[in-house]
């Protein structure tokens, strides 16, 4: 697959088809960040579409000071957070759906695939910004510095948040939901 | 020590720190237990899978792009806008100079002179920078409002 800058040059010359390559390359990552924040596939898909439309409209402003990936993810992050602020009702409905998870965990304790799904739900019930940080760090394997550029949060605060969030997840699973994490190794 | 565990799992420890940590891990059973628990969560988080949007995702974007005009290569700020911008700046500076002139002129007027400018002149004498700041602020505000209008009309909607 062609390098990002090469694709961007083609789009800037008016080649709309080249934009399809960019969408194809990043759609899953953009969608994953969005769903990590809003926790609804329909909303995440709408957000991801908006993100790519914005990218197309704003591509002439991309200076290349940061990588295209960082620039794209910062648009995704801001669009997702803005969406949740405008649609608070939806997110709280999802948290309600996450509550019976404890019973599901007790029934499927030790099933790694099931635990992954449970963990995703648990992450989605965190604050939107926190869910995004965990997703960017683990799924996108971005550095603290890159996450800081995307979210606009100080790198030291990102480090602190990462520590607290992981400890929160660990304590919730082990103490509240009685999951034996060591069994999953 | 828990922070050290996460630093180790994130490969953030120096060689020396890592050696010290591993020695401590071997002789501290409770640390070892915490480490195993953190490591399990770490692996679980790493094993989360990338989500996939629907099959129609790319087509929906292409449909939306059909309604968007081609990328513009015209200057962001037109000549007319530039003229308005400089007119505003000139007005601000002119106002400042005029008030400075009047405030200096007041010094040579008879003490009993009263006119509608007196309250303004009094402010300018008590706070010489007041009108300068006011003029700059006004010009700045008007410029921002104008820029916002230009960008809004250009992009079609606020981003």
Short mmCIF file of C-alpha atoms in Angstrom, two decimals:
data_model
loop_
_atom_site.label_atom_id
_atom_site.label_comp_id
_atom_site.label_asym_id
_atom_site.label_seq_id
_atom_site.Cartn_x
_atom_site.Cartn_y
_atom_site.Cartn_z
CA UNK A 1 0.00 0.00 0.00
CA UNK A 2 1.28 3.47 -0.93
CA UNK A 3 2.70 5.81 1.72
CA UNK A 4 0.29 8.32 3.24
CA UNK A 5 2.05 11.35 1.75
CA UNK A 6 1.89 9.83 -1.72
CA UNK A 7 -1.87 9.23 -1.39
CA UNK A 8 -2.38 12.75 -0.01
CA UNK A 9 -0.54 14.26 -2.97
CA UNK A 10 -2.86 12.40 -5.36
CA UNK A 11 -5.96 13.62 -3.50
CA UNK A 12 -4.69 17.19 -3.51
CA UNK A 13 -4.37 16.94 -7.28
CA UNK A 14 -8.10 16.18 -7.41
CA UNK A 15 -7.99 12.37 -7.51
CA UNK A 16 -11.03 11.39 -5.44
CA UNK A 17 -10.30 7.72 -6.04
CA UNK A 18 -7.07 8.04 -4.05
CA UNK A 19 -9.15 9.07 -1.07
CA UNK A 20 -10.79 5.63 -1.14
CA UNK A 21 -7.32 4.13 -0.51
CA UNK A 22 -6.92 6.34 2.54
CA UNK A 23 -10.37 5.35 3.84
CA UNK A 24 -9.59 1.69 3.26
CA UNK A 25 -6.28 1.95 5.10
CA UNK A 26 -7.60 3.69 8.23
CA UNK A 27 -11.34 2.93 8.45
CA UNK A 28 -10.94 0.13 11.01
CA UNK A 29 -8.70 2.18 13.31
CA UNK A 30 -10.93 5.26 13.12
CA UNK A 31 -14.00 3.12 13.75
CA UNK A 32 -12.31 1.36 16.70
CA UNK A 33 -11.38 4.66 18.38
CA UNK A 34 -14.92 5.95 17.87
CA UNK A 35 -16.58 2.80 19.19
CA UNK A 36 -14.21 2.83 22.18
CA UNK A 37 -15.59 6.24 23.08
CA UNK A 38 -19.30 5.99 22.20
CA UNK A 39 -19.84 2.23 22.58
CA UNK A 40 -22.53 2.02 19.90
CA UNK A 41 -21.76 0.66 16.46
CA UNK A 42 -24.32 2.88 14.71
CA UNK A 43 -22.96 6.05 16.36
CA UNK A 44 -19.35 5.01 15.80
CA UNK A 45 -20.02 4.44 12.11
CA UNK A 46 -21.64 7.87 11.79
CA UNK A 47 -18.69 9.47 13.59
CA UNK A 48 -16.15 7.63 11.43
CA UNK A 49 -17.93 8.81 8.27
CA UNK A 50 -17.92 12.40 9.55
CA UNK A 51 -14.22 12.07 10.32
CA UNK A 52 -13.35 11.07 6.77
CA UNK A 53 -15.52 13.81 5.28
CA UNK A 54 -13.75 16.36 7.54
CA UNK A 55 -10.38 14.93 6.55
CA UNK A 56 -11.26 15.36 2.89
CA UNK A 57 -12.37 18.95 3.45
CA UNK A 58 -9.39 19.87 5.63
CA UNK A 59 -6.67 17.96 3.82
CA UNK A 60 -5.26 21.20 2.37
CA UNK A 61 -4.56 22.36 5.94
CA UNK A 62 -2.45 19.28 6.78
CA UNK A 63 1.09 20.63 6.99
CA UNK A 64 2.91 17.38 7.74
CA UNK A 65 4.31 18.68 11.05
CA UNK A 66 3.01 15.51 12.69
CA UNK A 67 2.33 12.18 11.01
CA UNK A 68 -0.90 11.85 9.04
CA UNK A 69 -1.97 9.09 11.44
CA UNK A 70 -1.65 11.39 14.47
CA UNK A 71 -3.55 14.14 12.63
CA UNK A 72 -6.32 11.73 11.61
CA UNK A 73 -6.66 10.29 15.10
CA UNK A 74 -6.83 13.75 16.68
CA UNK A 75 -9.77 14.57 14.38
CA UNK A 76 -11.35 11.22 15.32
CA UNK A 77 -10.84 11.88 19.02
CA UNK A 78 -12.31 15.40 18.89
CA UNK A 79 -15.25 14.33 16.73
CA UNK A 80 -16.05 11.41 19.05
CA UNK A 81 -15.84 13.54 22.20
CA UNK A 82 -17.97 16.28 20.60
CA UNK A 83 -20.53 13.66 19.61
CA UNK A 84 -20.80 12.29 23.15
CA UNK A 85 -21.26 15.80 24.55
CA UNK A 86 -24.16 16.38 22.17
CA UNK A 87 -25.66 12.91 22.76
CA UNK A 88 -25.14 12.21 26.46
CA UNK A 89 -28.34 10.18 26.69
CA UNK A 90 -27.01 7.43 24.40
CA UNK A 91 -23.86 6.85 26.42
CA UNK A 92 -25.66 6.47 29.72
CA UNK A 93 -28.03 3.98 28.11
CA UNK A 94 -24.98 1.88 27.22
CA UNK A 95 -23.66 2.00 30.78
CA UNK A 96 -26.98 0.60 31.94
CA UNK A 97 -26.52 -2.25 29.48
CA UNK A 98 -23.05 -2.89 30.93
CA UNK A 99 -24.39 -3.48 34.43
CA UNK A 100 -25.50 -7.13 33.93
CA UNK A 101 -21.92 -7.86 32.83
CA UNK A 102 -21.03 -8.90 36.36
CA UNK A 103 -23.40 -11.86 36.12
CA UNK A 104 -22.09 -12.72 32.66
CA UNK A 105 -18.54 -12.70 34.01
CA UNK A 106 -19.43 -15.02 36.85
CA UNK A 107 -20.98 -17.46 34.38
CA UNK A 108 -18.03 -17.36 31.96
CA UNK A 109 -15.09 -16.85 34.30
CA UNK A 110 -11.91 -18.18 32.66
CA UNK A 111 -13.13 -17.88 29.06
CA UNK A 112 -10.52 -15.60 27.47
CA UNK A 113 -12.59 -14.60 24.42
CA UNK A 114 -15.53 -13.74 26.59
CA UNK A 115 -13.30 -11.76 28.96
CA UNK A 116 -11.98 -9.70 26.03
CA UNK A 117 -15.54 -8.73 25.12
CA UNK A 118 -16.32 -7.95 28.76
CA UNK A 119 -13.21 -5.83 29.02
CA UNK A 120 -14.21 -3.84 25.94
CA UNK A 121 -17.60 -3.15 27.51
CA UNK A 122 -15.96 -2.18 30.77
CA UNK A 123 -13.63 0.24 28.96
CA UNK A 124 -16.57 1.77 27.15
CA UNK A 125 -18.24 2.51 30.47
CA UNK A 126 -15.26 4.66 31.51
CA UNK A 127 -15.20 8.39 30.93
CA UNK A 128 -14.99 9.05 27.17
CA UNK A 129 -11.52 10.59 27.35
CA UNK A 130 -10.23 7.69 29.45
CA UNK A 131 -11.68 5.06 27.11
CA UNK A 132 -9.96 6.79 24.20
CA UNK A 133 -6.59 6.82 25.99
CA UNK A 134 -6.73 3.08 26.70
CA UNK A 135 -7.78 2.36 23.10
CA UNK A 136 -5.04 4.52 21.60
CA UNK A 137 -2.39 3.01 23.86
CA UNK A 138 -3.26 -0.64 23.34
CA UNK A 139 -5.06 -1.02 20.03
CA UNK A 140 -3.12 1.58 18.08
CA UNK A 141 0.07 0.98 20.09
CA UNK A 142 0.77 4.71 20.17
CA UNK A 143 3.35 6.28 22.45
CA UNK A 144 2.45 8.56 25.35
CA UNK A 145 3.80 11.51 23.31
CA UNK A 146 1.55 10.66 20.33
CA UNK A 147 -1.49 10.24 22.59
CA UNK A 148 -0.67 13.60 24.12
CA UNK A 149 -0.61 15.22 20.65
CA UNK A 150 -3.94 13.61 19.75
CA UNK A 151 -5.83 14.40 22.93
CA UNK A 152 -4.12 17.65 23.90
CA UNK A 153 -3.49 16.24 27.38
CA UNK A 154 -0.06 16.73 28.99
CA UNK A 155 2.18 13.61 28.60
CA UNK A 156 2.67 13.34 32.37
CA UNK A 157 -1.10 13.37 32.84
CA UNK A 158 -1.44 10.65 30.19
CA UNK A 159 1.06 8.50 32.12
CA UNK A 160 -0.80 9.07 35.38
CA UNK A 161 -4.15 8.37 33.76
CA UNK A 162 -2.87 5.16 32.17
CA UNK A 163 -1.64 3.93 35.52
CA UNK A 164 -4.89 4.78 37.33
CA UNK A 165 -7.10 3.41 34.56
CA UNK A 166 -5.33 0.07 34.42
CA UNK A 167 -5.43 -0.23 38.17
CA UNK A 168 -9.13 0.66 38.12
CA UNK A 169 -9.81 -2.05 35.53
CA UNK A 170 -7.76 -4.60 37.47
CA UNK A 171 -9.46 -3.86 40.79
CA UNK A 172 -12.92 -3.85 39.23
CA UNK A 173 -12.35 -7.23 37.60
CA UNK A 174 -10.64 -8.86 40.59
CA UNK A 175 -12.32 -7.30 43.61
CA UNK A 176 -15.80 -6.38 42.38
CA UNK A 177 -16.39 -9.04 39.75
CA UNK A 178 -14.26 -11.78 41.35
CA UNK A 179 -12.36 -12.53 38.14
CA UNK A 180 -9.15 -14.48 38.62
CA UNK A 181 -6.96 -12.74 36.06
CA UNK A 182 -4.13 -15.23 36.56
CA UNK A 183 -6.37 -17.97 35.14
CA UNK A 184 -6.43 -16.08 31.84
CA UNK A 185 -2.66 -16.19 31.33
CA UNK B 1 6.00 -0.83 43.41
CA UNK B 2 2.85 -1.29 41.29
CA UNK B 3 4.00 1.60 39.10
CA UNK B 4 7.27 -0.26 38.54
CA UNK B 5 5.29 -3.30 37.38
CA UNK B 6 3.48 -1.29 34.72
CA UNK B 7 6.72 0.45 33.69
CA UNK B 8 8.31 -2.98 33.28
CA UNK B 9 5.38 -4.26 31.20
CA UNK B 10 5.54 -1.10 29.05
CA UNK B 11 9.33 -1.54 28.59
CA UNK B 12 9.96 1.81 30.24
CA UNK B 13 12.63 0.66 32.73
CA UNK B 14 16.35 1.11 32.12
CA UNK B 15 18.53 -2.02 32.06
CA UNK B 16 19.66 -1.44 35.64
CA UNK B 17 16.11 -0.74 36.88
CA UNK B 18 14.89 -3.85 35.11
CA UNK B 19 17.54 -6.01 36.78
CA UNK B 20 16.70 -4.61 40.21
CA UNK B 21 13.01 -5.14 39.56
CA UNK B 22 13.47 -8.78 38.55
CA UNK B 23 15.58 -9.48 41.66
CA UNK B 24 12.87 -7.93 43.84
CA UNK B 25 10.21 -9.92 42.00
CA UNK B 26 11.98 -13.20 42.79
CA UNK B 27 12.16 -12.59 46.53
CA UNK B 28 8.82 -10.84 47.07
CA UNK B 29 5.85 -13.22 46.82
CA UNK B 30 3.15 -10.56 47.15
CA UNK B 31 4.81 -8.44 44.43
CA UNK B 32 4.95 -11.54 42.23
CA UNK B 33 1.21 -12.07 42.70
CA UNK B 34 0.45 -8.44 41.77
CA UNK B 35 2.79 -8.75 38.80
CA UNK B 36 0.97 -11.82 37.44
CA UNK B 37 -2.36 -10.06 37.78
CA UNK B 38 -1.09 -6.91 35.98
CA UNK B 39 0.52 -9.03 33.27
CA UNK B 40 -2.74 -10.89 32.66
CA UNK B 41 -4.68 -7.64 32.27
CA UNK B 42 -1.90 -6.24 30.06
CA UNK B 43 -2.16 -9.26 27.73
CA UNK B 44 -5.94 -9.08 27.74
CA UNK B 45 -5.82 -5.42 26.74
CA UNK B 46 -3.28 -6.17 24.01
CA UNK B 47 -5.49 -8.98 22.71
CA UNK B 48 -8.48 -6.70 22.13
CA UNK B 49 -9.40 -6.80 18.47
CA UNK B 50 -9.75 -4.01 15.95
CA UNK B 51 -13.41 -3.33 15.16
CA UNK B 52 -14.69 -3.33 11.58
CA UNK B 53 -17.38 -0.98 10.25
CA UNK B 54 -20.15 -2.25 7.97
CA UNK B 55 -19.45 -3.33 4.38
CA UNK B 56 -21.25 -0.24 3.08
CA UNK B 57 -18.98 2.11 5.05
CA UNK B 58 -16.66 3.16 2.20
CA UNK B 59 -19.56 3.56 -0.22
CA UNK B 60 -21.45 5.82 2.22
CA UNK B 61 -18.39 8.08 2.45
CA UNK B 62 -18.06 8.22 -1.32
CA UNK B 63 -21.76 9.19 -1.49
CA UNK B 64 -21.20 11.99 1.00
CA UNK B 65 -18.16 13.20 -0.93
CA UNK B 66 -20.24 13.48 -4.11
CA UNK B 67 -22.07 16.41 -2.51
CA UNK B 68 -18.88 18.20 -1.53
CA UNK B 69 -17.30 20.61 -4.04
CA UNK B 70 -13.71 19.86 -5.12
CA UNK B 71 -10.92 21.09 -2.88
CA UNK B 72 -10.47 24.83 -3.38
CA UNK B 73 -7.10 26.27 -4.32
CA UNK B 74 -8.19 29.91 -4.14
CA UNK B 75 -6.59 32.13 -1.46
CA UNK B 76 -8.19 31.71 1.94
CA UNK B 77 -8.62 35.49 2.33
CA UNK B 78 -9.92 37.46 -0.67
CA UNK B 79 -8.71 40.92 -1.72
CA UNK B 80 -12.02 42.44 -0.59
CA UNK B 81 -11.65 40.86 2.86
CA UNK B 82 -8.10 42.15 3.12
CA UNK B 83 -9.32 45.69 2.32
CA UNK B 84 -11.99 45.47 5.00
CA UNK B 85 -9.44 44.14 7.47
CA UNK B 86 -7.01 47.01 6.85
CA UNK B 87 -9.90 49.51 6.97
CA UNK B 88 -10.77 48.24 10.44
CA UNK B 89 -7.15 48.45 11.57
CA UNK B 90 -6.90 52.00 10.17
CA UNK B 91 -10.10 53.00 11.96
CA UNK B 92 -8.76 51.64 15.24
CA UNK B 93 -5.44 53.42 14.86
CA UNK B 94 -7.15 56.63 13.70
CA UNK B 95 -9.40 56.59 16.75
CA UNK B 96 -6.42 56.09 19.02
CA UNK B 97 -4.47 58.93 17.45
CA UNK B 98 -7.49 61.24 17.57
CA UNK B 99 -8.05 60.63 21.26
CA UNK B 100 -4.37 61.06 22.00
CA UNK B 101 -4.43 64.38 20.14
CA UNK B 102 -7.52 65.61 22.03
CA UNK B 103 -6.12 64.57 25.37
CA UNK B 104 -2.89 66.53 24.69
CA UNK B 105 -4.87 69.48 23.34
CA UNK B 106 -6.86 69.64 26.60
CA UNK B 107 -3.71 70.66 28.48
CA UNK B 108 -3.57 74.00 26.70
CA UNK B 109 -7.29 74.80 27.03
CA UNK B 110 -8.67 77.12 29.75
CA UNK B 111 -9.50 75.24 32.95
CA UNK B 112 -13.22 76.10 32.79
CA UNK B 113 -13.76 74.56 29.38
CA UNK B 114 -16.64 72.06 29.48
CA UNK B 115 -17.80 70.03 26.58
CA UNK B 116 -19.15 66.54 25.85
CA UNK B 117 -15.64 65.18 25.48
CA UNK B 118 -14.67 65.99 29.06
CA UNK B 119 -15.55 62.61 30.59
CA UNK B 120 -13.59 60.85 27.84
CA UNK B 121 -10.65 63.21 28.23
CA UNK B 122 -10.69 62.63 31.96
CA UNK B 123 -10.49 58.86 31.43
CA UNK B 124 -7.65 59.31 28.95
CA UNK B 125 -5.70 61.46 31.41
CA UNK B 126 -6.25 59.12 34.34
CA UNK B 127 -5.50 56.04 32.27
CA UNK B 128 -3.47 57.05 29.19
CA UNK B 129 -3.56 53.56 27.66
CA UNK B 130 -7.32 53.09 28.01
CA UNK B 131 -8.34 54.20 24.51
CA UNK B 132 -5.40 52.49 22.88
CA UNK B 133 -6.40 49.21 24.49
CA UNK B 134 -10.06 49.81 23.66
CA UNK B 135 -9.29 50.52 20.01
CA UNK B 136 -7.04 47.48 19.66
CA UNK B 137 -9.62 45.27 21.37
CA UNK B 138 -12.42 46.54 19.12
CA UNK B 139 -10.38 46.08 15.97
CA UNK B 140 -9.39 42.59 17.13
CA UNK B 141 -12.96 41.59 17.89
CA UNK B 142 -14.23 42.86 14.53
CA UNK B 143 -11.41 41.04 12.74
CA UNK B 144 -12.24 37.77 14.48
CA UNK B 145 -15.96 38.10 13.69
CA UNK B 146 -15.09 38.79 10.05
CA UNK B 147 -12.67 35.86 9.86
CA UNK B 148 -15.28 33.57 11.39
CA UNK B 149 -17.82 34.63 8.75
CA UNK B 150 -15.32 34.07 5.94
CA UNK B 151 -14.33 30.61 7.18
CA UNK B 152 -17.94 29.58 7.87
CA UNK B 153 -19.09 30.57 4.39
CA UNK B 154 -16.06 28.82 2.89
CA UNK B 155 -16.48 25.47 4.65
CA UNK B 156 -20.27 25.52 4.57
CA UNK B 157 -20.50 24.64 8.25
CA UNK B 158 -18.52 25.00 11.44
CA UNK B 159 -15.93 22.29 12.06
#
